[in-house]
């Protein structure tokens, strides 16, 4: 069975500071990896995804993530955050060719302070 | 117009009542999903449907049922609501036909409170 661990439930940062949101996964097969963002009072939307190929994935709003197979990690980074990045971020995993269900982590609440 | 819509957006009900949450999509996707979100627990899959005749239980299906009335419509029912079903419910869709699978598109959510 697959699982996702988001190591930090809350991450406070100041505006224009860099941020890293950590995600580790557990799977016995190859994986697809995703980061979704949920802005206050909204549904989730896809930030970026890793399916195959380059391990550095760039997404929307200046976010990027790096797939590290040896460390089973898919950490999300942004070099300089804005107030508008305040949201909850979810890491998710699925397997190609399998049931194609997404398994989500518990989320990391990013708060960007002025 | 939103591609994935959910009705109602908010609902307060009493223990024992039957509740239906509805989801409609205009994306033309075959696959639809129902999740619930609880603070600190992330999203958990309740049911999913890969087409009108293919419905599957997810991680936490007990106490819930679903109906896929058409490709575009997927309803979630609570036959007899209980307080621990108070949560935020999301519908999502995905398209497995393009070869780039598993990007899911979420509706805005339904906040359900069971008193």
Short mmCIF file of C-alpha atoms in Angstrom, two decimals:
data_model
loop_
_atom_site.label_atom_id
_atom_site.label_comp_id
_atom_site.label_asym_id
_atom_site.label_seq_id
_atom_site.Cartn_x
_atom_site.Cartn_y
_atom_site.Cartn_z
CA UNK A 1 0.00 0.00 0.00
CA UNK A 2 1.08 3.53 -0.67
CA UNK A 3 1.33 6.27 1.90
CA UNK A 4 2.44 9.88 2.08
CA UNK A 5 3.98 11.69 5.02
CA UNK A 6 4.08 15.46 5.15
CA UNK A 7 6.54 16.18 7.86
CA UNK A 8 5.31 19.61 8.88
CA UNK A 9 1.68 20.39 9.63
CA UNK A 10 2.32 24.13 9.75
CA UNK A 11 5.04 26.29 8.25
CA UNK A 12 5.15 30.02 9.03
CA UNK A 13 7.48 32.19 6.95
CA UNK A 14 8.00 35.83 6.20
CA UNK A 15 7.24 37.33 2.83
CA UNK A 16 10.08 37.03 0.29
CA UNK A 17 11.75 34.24 2.27
CA UNK A 18 12.38 30.84 0.68
CA UNK A 19 10.27 27.89 1.71
CA UNK A 20 10.46 24.11 1.51
CA UNK A 21 7.51 21.86 2.25
CA UNK A 22 8.57 18.30 2.84
CA UNK A 23 6.93 15.16 1.50
CA UNK A 24 8.02 11.55 1.80
CA UNK A 25 6.21 8.63 0.26
CA UNK A 26 6.13 4.90 0.69
CA UNK A 27 5.45 2.61 -2.24
CA UNK A 28 6.65 -0.76 -3.46
CA UNK A 29 6.10 0.18 -7.10
CA UNK A 30 6.90 3.10 -9.32
CA UNK A 31 4.93 6.23 -8.59
CA UNK A 32 3.39 9.37 -9.85
CA UNK A 33 3.72 12.30 -7.43
CA UNK A 34 1.66 15.45 -7.11
CA UNK A 35 1.41 18.64 -5.15
CA UNK A 36 -1.99 20.27 -4.80
CA UNK A 37 -2.80 23.62 -3.22
CA UNK A 38 -5.96 24.62 -1.42
CA UNK A 39 -6.53 28.34 -0.95
CA UNK A 40 -8.89 29.38 1.85
CA UNK A 41 -12.47 28.34 1.16
CA UNK A 42 -11.64 26.78 -2.18
CA UNK A 43 -11.17 23.33 -3.67
CA UNK A 44 -7.80 21.84 -4.50
CA UNK A 45 -5.88 22.68 -7.63
CA UNK A 46 -2.83 21.05 -9.11
CA UNK A 47 0.51 22.83 -8.56
CA UNK A 48 2.78 20.33 -10.29
CA UNK A 49 3.29 16.65 -10.93
CA UNK A 50 6.04 14.13 -11.56
CA UNK A 51 5.22 11.30 -13.93
CA UNK A 52 8.62 10.42 -15.40
CA UNK A 53 11.73 12.02 -16.88
CA UNK A 54 13.46 14.98 -15.29
CA UNK A 55 13.40 14.79 -11.53
CA UNK A 56 13.06 18.57 -11.18
CA UNK A 57 9.52 19.59 -11.89
CA UNK A 58 8.37 23.17 -12.28
CA UNK A 59 4.82 24.15 -11.54
CA UNK A 60 2.60 27.17 -11.39
CA UNK A 61 3.19 30.28 -9.29
CA UNK A 62 6.96 29.77 -9.16
CA UNK A 63 6.89 26.48 -7.26
CA UNK A 64 9.12 23.54 -8.07
CA UNK A 65 9.68 20.08 -6.63
CA UNK A 66 12.40 17.49 -6.90
CA UNK A 67 11.78 13.77 -7.05
CA UNK A 68 14.40 11.84 -5.13
CA UNK A 69 13.89 8.13 -5.55
CA UNK A 70 16.63 7.04 -3.14
CA UNK A 71 15.19 9.18 -0.37
CA UNK A 72 11.57 8.58 -1.45
CA UNK A 73 10.96 12.29 -1.25
CA UNK A 74 9.21 14.95 -3.30
CA UNK A 75 9.82 18.23 -1.52
CA UNK A 76 8.17 21.43 -2.72
CA UNK A 77 10.18 24.65 -2.88
CA UNK A 78 9.77 28.30 -3.72
CA UNK A 79 12.69 30.76 -3.57
CA UNK A 80 10.62 33.76 -2.52
CA UNK A 81 7.07 33.52 -1.19
CA UNK A 82 4.27 36.05 -1.33
CA UNK A 83 1.38 36.72 1.00
CA UNK A 84 -0.87 35.17 -1.63
CA UNK A 85 0.91 31.81 -1.22
CA UNK A 86 -0.79 31.38 2.14
CA UNK A 87 -2.70 28.13 1.69
CA UNK A 88 -2.70 24.46 2.56
CA UNK A 89 -0.51 22.23 0.44
CA UNK A 90 -1.09 18.54 -0.12
CA UNK A 91 1.34 15.97 -1.45
CA UNK A 92 -0.22 12.94 -3.17
CA UNK A 93 0.95 9.69 -4.75
CA UNK A 94 -0.49 7.19 -7.19
CA UNK A 95 0.83 4.33 -9.27
CA UNK A 96 0.89 4.12 -13.04
CA UNK A 97 -1.14 1.28 -14.47
CA UNK A 98 -2.75 0.49 -11.18
CA UNK A 99 -6.05 1.64 -9.79
CA UNK A 100 -4.95 5.21 -10.37
CA UNK A 101 -6.28 6.40 -7.09
CA UNK A 102 -4.59 9.29 -5.33
CA UNK A 103 -3.38 8.90 -1.77
CA UNK A 104 -3.01 12.25 -0.05
CA UNK A 105 -0.84 13.40 2.78
CA UNK A 106 -2.37 15.23 5.72
CA UNK A 107 -1.40 18.64 4.41
CA UNK A 108 0.94 21.46 5.35
CA UNK A 109 -0.50 24.83 6.17
CA UNK A 110 1.80 27.55 4.84
CA UNK A 111 1.31 30.98 6.38
CA UNK A 112 3.21 33.86 4.83
CA UNK A 113 3.54 36.84 7.15
CA UNK A 114 4.38 40.42 6.12
CA UNK B 1 -18.51 28.70 -15.51
CA UNK B 2 -16.93 26.20 -13.18
CA UNK B 3 -16.03 22.83 -14.68
CA UNK B 4 -16.89 20.88 -11.50
CA UNK B 5 -19.84 22.06 -9.45
CA UNK B 6 -21.17 20.80 -6.15
CA UNK B 7 -24.53 21.38 -4.54
CA UNK B 8 -25.27 22.38 -1.91
CA UNK B 9 -22.22 24.36 -0.82
CA UNK B 10 -23.26 24.28 2.80
CA UNK B 11 -25.69 22.03 4.63
CA UNK B 12 -26.68 21.65 8.24
CA UNK B 13 -28.72 18.60 9.14
CA UNK B 14 -29.70 16.47 12.10
CA UNK B 15 -28.62 13.01 13.13
CA UNK B 16 -30.56 10.30 11.33
CA UNK B 17 -31.52 12.37 8.31
CA UNK B 18 -30.82 11.26 4.76
CA UNK B 19 -28.60 13.65 2.83
CA UNK B 20 -27.57 13.76 -0.81
CA UNK B 21 -24.63 15.74 -2.12
CA UNK B 22 -24.48 16.28 -5.84
CA UNK B 23 -21.63 16.76 -8.24
CA UNK B 24 -21.75 17.74 -11.90
CA UNK B 25 -18.94 18.25 -14.36
CA UNK B 26 -18.62 19.72 -17.81
CA UNK B 27 -15.09 18.49 -18.45
CA UNK B 28 -16.21 15.34 -20.24
CA UNK B 29 -14.17 13.17 -17.89
CA UNK B 30 -15.01 9.54 -17.33
CA UNK B 31 -13.66 9.30 -13.80
CA UNK B 32 -15.25 10.86 -10.75
CA UNK B 33 -14.37 10.73 -7.07
CA UNK B 34 -15.77 11.68 -3.68
CA UNK B 35 -13.43 12.68 -0.85
CA UNK B 36 -13.93 13.99 2.64
CA UNK B 37 -11.55 16.40 4.30
CA UNK B 38 -11.12 16.62 8.04
CA UNK B 39 -8.70 19.02 9.75
CA UNK B 40 -5.32 17.38 10.21
CA UNK B 41 -6.32 14.27 8.27
CA UNK B 42 -6.02 15.47 4.70
CA UNK B 43 -8.34 14.03 2.06
CA UNK B 44 -9.67 10.51 2.23
CA UNK B 45 -11.34 8.73 -0.64
CA UNK B 46 -14.95 7.63 -0.08
CA UNK B 47 -15.98 6.25 -3.48
CA UNK B 48 -14.78 6.47 -7.05
CA UNK B 49 -16.25 5.69 -10.44
CA UNK B 50 -14.31 5.05 -13.63
CA UNK B 51 -17.44 5.10 -15.77
CA UNK B 52 -21.20 4.93 -15.35
CA UNK B 53 -21.18 1.18 -14.70
CA UNK B 54 -17.99 1.03 -12.64
CA UNK B 55 -18.28 2.15 -9.01
CA UNK B 56 -15.75 1.27 -6.34
CA UNK B 57 -15.37 1.72 -2.63
CA UNK B 58 -12.59 3.88 -1.36
CA UNK B 59 -10.82 4.05 1.97
CA UNK B 60 -13.82 5.11 4.08
CA UNK B 61 -17.05 4.03 2.35
CA UNK B 62 -18.97 2.84 5.44
CA UNK B 63 -22.06 4.96 6.01
CA UNK B 64 -22.03 6.33 2.46
CA UNK B 65 -23.48 5.32 -0.88
CA UNK B 66 -23.14 6.77 -4.38
CA UNK B 67 -24.97 6.93 -7.66
CA UNK B 68 -23.50 7.67 -11.07
CA UNK B 69 -26.54 8.90 -12.92
CA UNK B 70 -24.65 9.88 -16.05
CA UNK B 71 -21.11 10.52 -17.16
CA UNK B 72 -21.41 14.06 -15.85
CA UNK B 73 -23.17 13.40 -12.53
CA UNK B 74 -22.02 11.61 -9.39
CA UNK B 75 -24.03 11.84 -6.17
CA UNK B 76 -23.01 10.95 -2.63
CA UNK B 77 -25.64 9.92 -0.09
CA UNK B 78 -25.56 9.61 3.65
CA UNK B 79 -28.47 7.30 4.41
CA UNK B 80 -28.59 8.17 8.10
CA UNK B 81 -26.27 11.01 8.95
CA UNK B 82 -24.25 10.96 12.17
CA UNK B 83 -22.19 13.74 13.79
CA UNK B 84 -18.80 12.25 12.87
CA UNK B 85 -19.73 12.69 9.22
CA UNK B 86 -19.40 16.42 9.74
CA UNK B 87 -16.69 17.36 7.25
CA UNK B 88 -15.85 19.13 4.02
CA UNK B 89 -16.73 16.96 1.02
CA UNK B 90 -15.06 17.27 -2.35
CA UNK B 91 -15.93 15.85 -5.72
CA UNK B 92 -13.17 15.45 -8.29
CA UNK B 93 -12.83 14.28 -11.88
CA UNK B 94 -10.02 12.97 -14.02
CA UNK B 95 -9.53 11.92 -17.60
CA UNK B 96 -7.67 8.71 -18.27
CA UNK B 97 -8.02 9.01 -22.00
CA UNK B 98 -5.10 11.32 -22.73
CA UNK B 99 -2.36 9.12 -21.38
CA UNK B 100 -1.55 11.69 -18.75
CA UNK B 101 -3.53 10.26 -15.96
CA UNK B 102 -4.35 11.16 -12.44
CA UNK B 103 -4.53 14.93 -12.62
CA UNK B 104 -7.71 15.44 -10.68
CA UNK B 105 -9.89 18.50 -10.92
CA UNK B 106 -11.77 19.42 -7.78
CA UNK B 107 -15.07 21.06 -7.12
CA UNK B 108 -15.40 23.86 -4.56
CA UNK B 109 -16.56 21.54 -1.78
CA UNK B 110 -19.65 21.04 0.34
CA UNK B 111 -19.45 21.82 4.03
CA UNK B 112 -21.72 19.40 5.87
CA UNK B 113 -22.59 19.74 9.54
CA UNK B 114 -24.50 16.97 11.29
CA UNK B 115 -25.98 18.01 14.63
#
